[in-house]
Amino acid sequence: MIGINIGVKNIKAAVIKGGKLKLISRRVFDDDLVKTREDAEIYLDDFCTACVVSLKLNNLNKFNKNNILKLARNAGINNIKIISELDAACEYLRNNFKDLNKFLIIDAGAGAAKLNLLERDKLIESVIIDSVSGNKFDELIAEFLGDLRADIKDEKFLLSEAEKLKNYLDLKLDKLEWTPFNDDYKINIYREDLERLIKFQVRELAHVARRLILIYKPDKIFLTGGMANLPILKSELQNISGDSKLINENIILHGTALCALKNELEPELDNFNNLNLKALRDIKLKLVAIEHLLNRSQKDRLNNIFNK
């Protein structure tokens, strides 16, 4: 069973294998889950007919649910469970931070940035910043590129080029050569120029995060989403949180994959005490990944298997 996270622009799929998260596919979302299923089958060397899909809360209406169910079934996936991204994040936190209570999740993706403050599984406060999003960053960079090349009038092309340049910011390059038509005409694009375009939006996000940190004092702060690797964003957040607290991790995709694994192993968990030694050894690495779901006697039995 695979975990699939559907965002504003991208669709990502992952599985838990060998007790670790494995990203198996990242594609532009084009209403086609067939390629995603095929990627999973190639990686797992097995048929995939079941999945858990995570979506943003505001996309969990009936239309989107029915649409996703239809897309999945058209792709040959018959067993589908749909959850919210918040539920996926909570699954990740339950699995990895059992002894901590408060978490701040900063989701900086293509859509509006969202900050969720959680106390265990309970949402305490949620803030949406419409002015901060990957799409808006792309628009600002596209406008900048249009000023450099006034002869380019195609807005879609400029937005596409802007997204590519924004991704270069992840690589910590000081400058790069922009060749929009792969010809000899090149323009040097400097990091400081691109970061200057988005610095006010980044600081707005950091301001909201600082307020939540001061009020709630979270144990851990997570940065996730498509913009999570932008150095200017990480730097601003590290300045207010401390390096030891800020964790750059795709907890939504990881949590979705954990939910998928949990669903896959539900029959074994329900029948745990009746499983023979060989059956337990076959699934032991999978069980370790969701160890928080086991009771004390089940954990003791699993530990005995490992020690043999």
Short mmCIF file of C-alpha atoms in Angstrom, two decimals:
data_model
loop_
_atom_site.label_atom_id
_atom_site.label_comp_id
_atom_site.label_asym_id
_atom_site.label_seq_id
_atom_site.Cartn_x
_atom_site.Cartn_y
_atom_site.Cartn_z
CA MET A 1 0.00 0.00 0.00
CA ILE A 2 1.30 3.43 -0.92
CA GLY A 3 0.86 6.87 0.61
CA ILE A 4 -0.03 9.65 -1.82
CA ASN A 5 -0.05 13.36 -1.01
CA ILE A 6 -1.85 15.61 -3.49
CA GLY A 7 -0.84 19.25 -3.32
CA VAL A 8 -1.73 22.33 -5.33
CA LYS A 9 0.78 21.53 -8.09
CA ASN A 10 2.50 18.23 -7.32
CA ILE A 11 1.54 14.71 -6.44
CA LYS A 12 4.03 12.74 -4.35
CA ALA A 13 3.99 9.07 -3.41
CA ALA A 14 5.97 7.20 -0.77
CA VAL A 15 6.16 3.91 1.08
CA ILE A 16 7.73 2.72 4.31
CA LYS A 17 10.32 0.10 3.40
CA GLY A 18 12.89 -1.35 5.76
CA GLY A 19 11.48 0.87 8.48
CA LYS A 20 12.37 4.03 6.52
CA LEU A 21 10.47 6.44 4.30
CA LYS A 22 11.14 6.00 0.58
CA LEU A 23 9.97 8.67 -1.87
CA ILE A 24 9.05 6.74 -5.01
CA SER A 25 7.41 9.38 -7.18
CA ARG A 26 7.05 13.14 -7.58
CA ARG A 27 5.06 14.38 -10.54
CA VAL A 28 3.10 17.37 -11.69
CA PHE A 29 -0.54 16.65 -10.79
CA ASP A 30 -2.29 16.06 -14.10
CA ASP A 31 -5.39 14.08 -13.09
CA ASP A 32 -3.60 10.82 -13.84
CA LEU A 33 -2.61 8.43 -11.06
CA VAL A 34 -1.63 5.60 -13.40
CA LYS A 35 2.03 6.66 -13.62
CA THR A 36 2.19 7.09 -9.85
CA ARG A 37 0.87 3.54 -9.34
CA GLU A 38 3.32 2.20 -11.92
CA ASP A 39 6.23 3.95 -10.16
CA ALA A 40 5.21 2.26 -6.91
CA GLU A 41 4.91 -1.17 -8.52
CA ILE A 42 8.36 -0.87 -10.11
CA TYR A 43 9.92 0.12 -6.79
CA LEU A 44 8.10 -2.49 -4.69
CA ASP A 45 8.21 -5.21 -7.38
CA ASP A 46 4.60 -5.96 -6.56
CA PHE A 47 1.09 -4.97 -7.60
CA CYS A 48 -0.39 -1.89 -5.87
CA THR A 49 -4.18 -1.79 -5.65
CA ALA A 50 -4.53 0.16 -2.39
CA CYS A 51 -3.46 3.59 -1.17
CA VAL A 52 -4.00 6.32 1.41
CA VAL A 53 -4.40 9.81 -0.05
CA SER A 54 -3.85 12.98 1.99
CA LEU A 55 -5.32 16.37 1.04
CA LYS A 56 -5.53 19.80 2.62
CA LEU A 57 -8.54 20.28 4.91
CA ASN A 58 -10.16 22.81 2.60
CA ASN A 59 -9.98 20.27 -0.26
CA LEU A 60 -11.73 17.54 1.70
CA ASN A 61 -15.19 18.33 0.38
CA LYS A 62 -17.41 15.77 -1.29
CA PHE A 63 -16.53 16.85 -4.84
CA ASN A 64 -12.82 16.39 -4.31
CA LYS A 65 -13.29 13.10 -2.48
CA ASN A 66 -15.41 11.70 -5.29
CA ASN A 67 -12.96 13.05 -7.87
CA ILE A 68 -9.98 11.40 -6.14
CA LEU A 69 -11.86 8.12 -5.77
CA LYS A 70 -12.67 8.18 -9.48
CA LEU A 71 -9.06 8.97 -10.46
CA ALA A 72 -7.74 6.18 -8.23
CA ARG A 73 -10.16 3.58 -9.56
CA ASN A 74 -9.40 4.59 -13.14
CA ALA A 75 -5.75 3.94 -12.28
CA GLY A 76 -6.51 0.44 -10.99
CA ILE A 77 -6.43 1.37 -7.31
CA ASN A 78 -9.58 -0.06 -5.74
CA ASN A 79 -8.90 0.27 -2.02
CA ILE A 80 -8.62 4.01 -1.23
CA LYS A 81 -8.68 5.86 2.07
CA ILE A 82 -8.70 9.68 2.07
CA ILE A 83 -7.38 11.64 5.06
CA SER A 84 -6.52 15.27 5.79
CA GLU A 85 -2.92 16.47 5.74
CA LEU A 86 -3.37 17.36 9.40
CA ASP A 87 -4.26 13.75 10.25
CA ALA A 88 -1.16 12.61 8.34
CA ALA A 89 1.03 15.03 10.30
CA CYS A 90 -0.45 13.80 13.59
CA GLU A 91 0.35 10.20 12.61
CA TYR A 92 3.97 11.19 12.01
CA LEU A 93 4.20 12.98 15.37
CA ARG A 94 2.64 10.05 17.27
CA ASN A 95 5.18 7.73 15.70
CA ASN A 96 8.33 9.82 16.14
CA PHE A 97 7.81 12.14 19.13
CA LYS A 98 5.88 10.16 21.73
CA ASP A 99 7.29 12.08 24.70
CA LEU A 100 6.68 15.64 23.40
CA ASN A 101 3.44 17.62 23.50
CA LYS A 102 3.47 20.84 21.48
CA PHE A 103 4.36 21.20 17.81
CA LEU A 104 4.31 24.03 15.31
CA ILE A 105 3.94 22.92 11.68
CA ILE A 106 4.78 25.54 9.05
CA ASP A 107 3.44 24.39 5.68
CA ALA A 108 4.98 26.57 2.97
CA GLY A 109 3.84 25.13 -0.34
CA ALA A 110 2.40 26.39 -3.61
CA GLY A 111 -0.83 27.51 -1.92
CA ALA A 112 -1.25 29.92 0.97
CA ALA A 113 1.20 29.31 3.83
CA LYS A 114 -0.39 27.69 6.87
CA LEU A 115 0.85 27.49 10.45
CA ASN A 116 -0.73 24.86 12.68
CA LEU A 117 -0.08 24.68 16.43
CA LEU A 118 -0.79 21.21 17.79
CA GLU A 119 -0.92 19.84 21.31
CA ARG A 120 -0.60 16.12 20.66
CA ASP A 121 -3.52 15.41 18.27
CA LYS A 122 -5.47 18.57 19.10
CA LEU A 123 -5.30 21.64 16.85
CA ILE A 124 -4.87 24.66 19.14
CA GLU A 125 -4.48 27.44 16.58
CA SER A 126 -4.27 27.66 12.80
CA VAL A 127 -3.15 30.70 10.81
CA ILE A 128 -3.37 31.04 7.02
CA ILE A 129 -1.26 33.73 5.29
CA ASP A 130 -2.76 34.30 1.85
CA SER A 131 -0.01 36.74 0.84
CA VAL A 132 2.71 34.09 1.29
CA SER A 133 2.71 31.19 -1.17
CA GLY A 134 4.90 29.52 -3.74
CA ASN A 135 2.54 30.69 -6.47
CA LYS A 136 2.91 34.33 -5.40
CA PHE A 137 6.68 33.96 -5.28
CA ASP A 138 6.55 32.65 -8.85
CA GLU A 139 4.48 35.66 -9.92
CA LEU A 140 6.99 38.10 -8.40
CA ILE A 141 9.94 36.38 -10.08
CA ALA A 142 8.05 36.17 -13.40
CA GLU A 143 7.44 39.92 -13.29
CA PHE A 144 11.16 40.44 -12.62
CA LEU A 145 12.06 38.25 -15.62
CA GLY A 146 9.57 40.13 -17.79
CA ASP A 147 11.39 43.36 -16.98
CA LEU A 148 14.70 41.78 -18.01
CA ARG A 149 13.28 40.44 -21.28
CA ALA A 150 10.54 42.83 -22.36
CA ASP A 151 10.27 40.93 -25.67
CA ILE A 152 8.76 37.90 -23.86
CA LYS A 153 5.01 38.41 -23.57
CA ASP A 154 3.93 34.85 -22.74
CA GLU A 155 2.94 34.98 -19.04
CA LYS A 156 2.68 31.19 -18.70
CA PHE A 157 6.19 30.80 -20.06
CA LEU A 158 7.54 33.41 -17.64
CA LEU A 159 5.81 31.67 -14.71
CA SER A 160 7.33 28.37 -15.77
CA GLU A 161 10.79 29.94 -15.95
CA ALA A 162 10.21 31.63 -12.58
CA GLU A 163 9.46 28.31 -10.92
CA LYS A 164 12.68 26.84 -12.34
CA LEU A 165 14.72 29.77 -11.02
CA LYS A 166 13.05 29.53 -7.62
CA ASN A 167 14.14 25.88 -7.43
CA TYR A 168 17.75 26.97 -8.11
CA LEU A 169 17.59 28.94 -4.86
CA ASP A 170 17.59 25.57 -3.07
CA LEU A 171 21.10 24.90 -4.39
CA LYS A 172 22.69 27.90 -2.65
CA LEU A 173 24.10 29.24 -5.92
CA ASP A 174 25.17 32.88 -5.87
CA LYS A 175 24.23 33.32 -9.50
CA LEU A 176 23.09 31.39 -12.56
CA GLU A 177 22.76 32.01 -16.27
CA TRP A 178 19.21 32.34 -17.54
CA THR A 179 18.79 31.15 -21.13
CA PRO A 180 15.01 31.12 -21.67
CA PHE A 181 15.21 29.84 -25.24
CA ASN A 182 18.40 27.78 -24.91
CA ASP A 183 20.18 30.15 -27.28
CA ASP A 184 23.35 32.19 -26.96
CA TYR A 185 21.55 35.09 -25.29
CA LYS A 186 22.26 34.70 -21.56
CA ILE A 187 21.40 36.82 -18.55
CA ASN A 188 23.06 36.48 -15.15
CA ILE A 189 20.48 36.12 -12.38
CA TYR A 190 21.82 36.78 -8.88
CA ARG A 191 20.50 35.14 -5.74
CA GLU A 192 20.30 38.42 -3.86
CA ASP A 193 18.00 39.86 -6.53
CA LEU A 194 15.57 36.93 -6.27
CA GLU A 195 15.66 36.91 -2.48
CA ARG A 196 15.02 40.65 -2.42
CA LEU A 197 11.75 40.02 -4.27
CA ILE A 198 10.40 37.63 -1.65
CA LYS A 199 12.01 38.86 1.57
CA PHE A 200 8.95 40.81 2.78
CA GLN A 201 6.66 37.77 2.41
CA VAL A 202 9.24 35.59 4.17
CA ARG A 203 9.46 38.06 7.04
CA GLU A 204 5.68 38.17 7.31
CA LEU A 205 5.60 34.39 7.73
CA ALA A 206 8.42 34.57 10.29
CA HIS A 207 6.54 37.28 12.22
CA VAL A 208 3.46 35.08 12.57
CA ALA A 209 5.63 32.10 13.54
CA ARG A 210 7.42 34.18 16.19
CA ARG A 211 4.09 35.15 17.76
CA LEU A 212 2.98 31.51 17.99
CA ILE A 213 6.36 30.46 19.41
CA LEU A 214 6.26 33.13 22.11
CA ILE A 215 2.69 32.27 23.12
CA TYR A 216 2.78 28.47 23.03
CA LYS A 217 6.51 27.58 23.31
CA PRO A 218 6.35 24.47 21.07
CA ASP A 219 8.75 21.58 21.70
CA LYS A 220 9.48 21.16 17.98
CA ILE A 221 8.96 23.30 14.89
CA PHE A 222 8.56 21.65 11.50
CA LEU A 223 9.04 23.31 8.12
CA THR A 224 7.44 21.45 5.23
CA GLY A 225 6.14 22.15 1.74
CA GLY A 226 7.68 23.05 -1.60
CA MET A 227 9.44 26.16 -0.27
CA ALA A 228 10.93 24.44 2.77
CA ASN A 229 14.41 24.29 1.23
CA LEU A 230 14.69 28.00 0.41
CA PRO A 231 17.74 29.21 2.39
CA ILE A 232 16.20 32.65 3.03
CA LEU A 233 13.13 31.04 4.61
CA LYS A 234 15.10 28.54 6.70
CA SER A 235 17.44 31.29 7.88
CA GLU A 236 14.59 33.55 9.04
CA LEU A 237 12.90 30.72 10.92
CA GLN A 238 16.13 29.49 12.50
CA ASN A 239 16.75 33.00 13.81
CA ILE A 240 13.53 32.87 15.81
CA SER A 241 13.43 29.20 16.77
CA GLY A 242 17.02 28.06 17.29
CA ASP A 243 18.64 25.39 15.13
CA SER A 244 17.83 22.62 17.60
CA LYS A 245 14.08 23.17 17.27
CA LEU A 246 13.58 23.71 13.53
CA ILE A 247 13.20 20.46 11.58
CA ASN A 248 13.01 20.46 7.79
CA GLU A 249 10.98 17.33 7.09
CA ASN A 250 8.10 16.36 4.82
CA ILE A 251 6.04 15.15 7.75
CA ILE A 252 2.81 15.13 5.73
CA LEU A 253 4.08 12.68 3.12
CA HIS A 254 5.81 10.62 5.82
CA GLY A 255 2.64 10.53 7.90
CA THR A 256 0.58 9.54 4.85
CA ALA A 257 2.93 6.63 4.19
CA LEU A 258 2.66 5.58 7.86
CA CYS A 259 -1.14 5.63 7.60
CA ALA A 260 -0.90 3.47 4.48
CA LEU A 261 1.34 1.01 6.32
CA LYS A 262 -1.05 0.96 9.28
CA ASN A 263 -3.97 0.16 6.99
CA GLU A 264 -1.96 -2.60 5.32
CA LEU A 265 -1.10 -4.21 8.65
CA GLU A 266 -4.51 -3.87 10.31
CA PRO A 267 -5.40 -7.56 9.75
CA GLU A 268 -2.07 -8.61 11.30
CA LEU A 269 -2.55 -6.24 14.26
CA ASP A 270 -6.08 -7.58 14.86
CA ASN A 271 -4.73 -11.13 14.77
CA PHE A 272 -1.33 -10.38 16.33
CA ASN A 273 -1.38 -13.00 19.08
CA ASN A 274 -2.21 -15.76 16.59
CA LEU A 275 0.59 -15.00 14.14
CA ASN A 276 3.35 -17.61 14.04
CA LEU A 277 7.05 -16.78 14.31
CA LYS A 278 7.66 -16.84 10.54
CA ALA A 279 4.75 -14.47 9.85
CA LEU A 280 6.00 -12.01 12.48
CA ARG A 281 9.54 -12.10 11.14
CA ASP A 282 8.24 -11.39 7.63
CA ILE A 283 6.58 -8.16 8.77
CA LYS A 284 8.85 -7.18 11.69
CA LEU A 285 10.41 -4.14 9.96
CA LYS A 286 6.96 -2.89 9.01
CA LEU A 287 5.75 -3.35 12.58
CA VAL A 288 8.69 -1.39 13.97
CA ALA A 289 7.66 1.59 11.81
CA ILE A 290 4.28 1.69 13.56
CA GLU A 291 5.42 0.42 16.95
CA HIS A 292 3.35 3.07 18.73
CA LEU A 293 0.21 1.13 17.75
CA LEU A 294 1.30 -1.99 19.63
CA ASN A 295 0.39 -2.67 23.23
CA ARG A 296 2.97 -3.71 25.85
CA SER A 297 2.64 -7.47 25.34
CA GLN A 298 2.83 -7.10 21.55
CA LYS A 299 5.98 -4.96 21.85
CA ASP A 300 7.57 -7.52 24.17
CA ARG A 301 6.82 -10.30 21.70
CA LEU A 302 8.29 -8.26 18.83
CA ASN A 303 11.44 -7.50 20.86
CA ASN A 304 11.89 -11.21 21.58
CA ILE A 305 11.79 -11.92 17.85
CA PHE A 306 14.49 -9.32 17.20
CA ASN A 307 16.69 -10.81 19.92
CA LYS A 308 16.55 -14.30 18.53
#
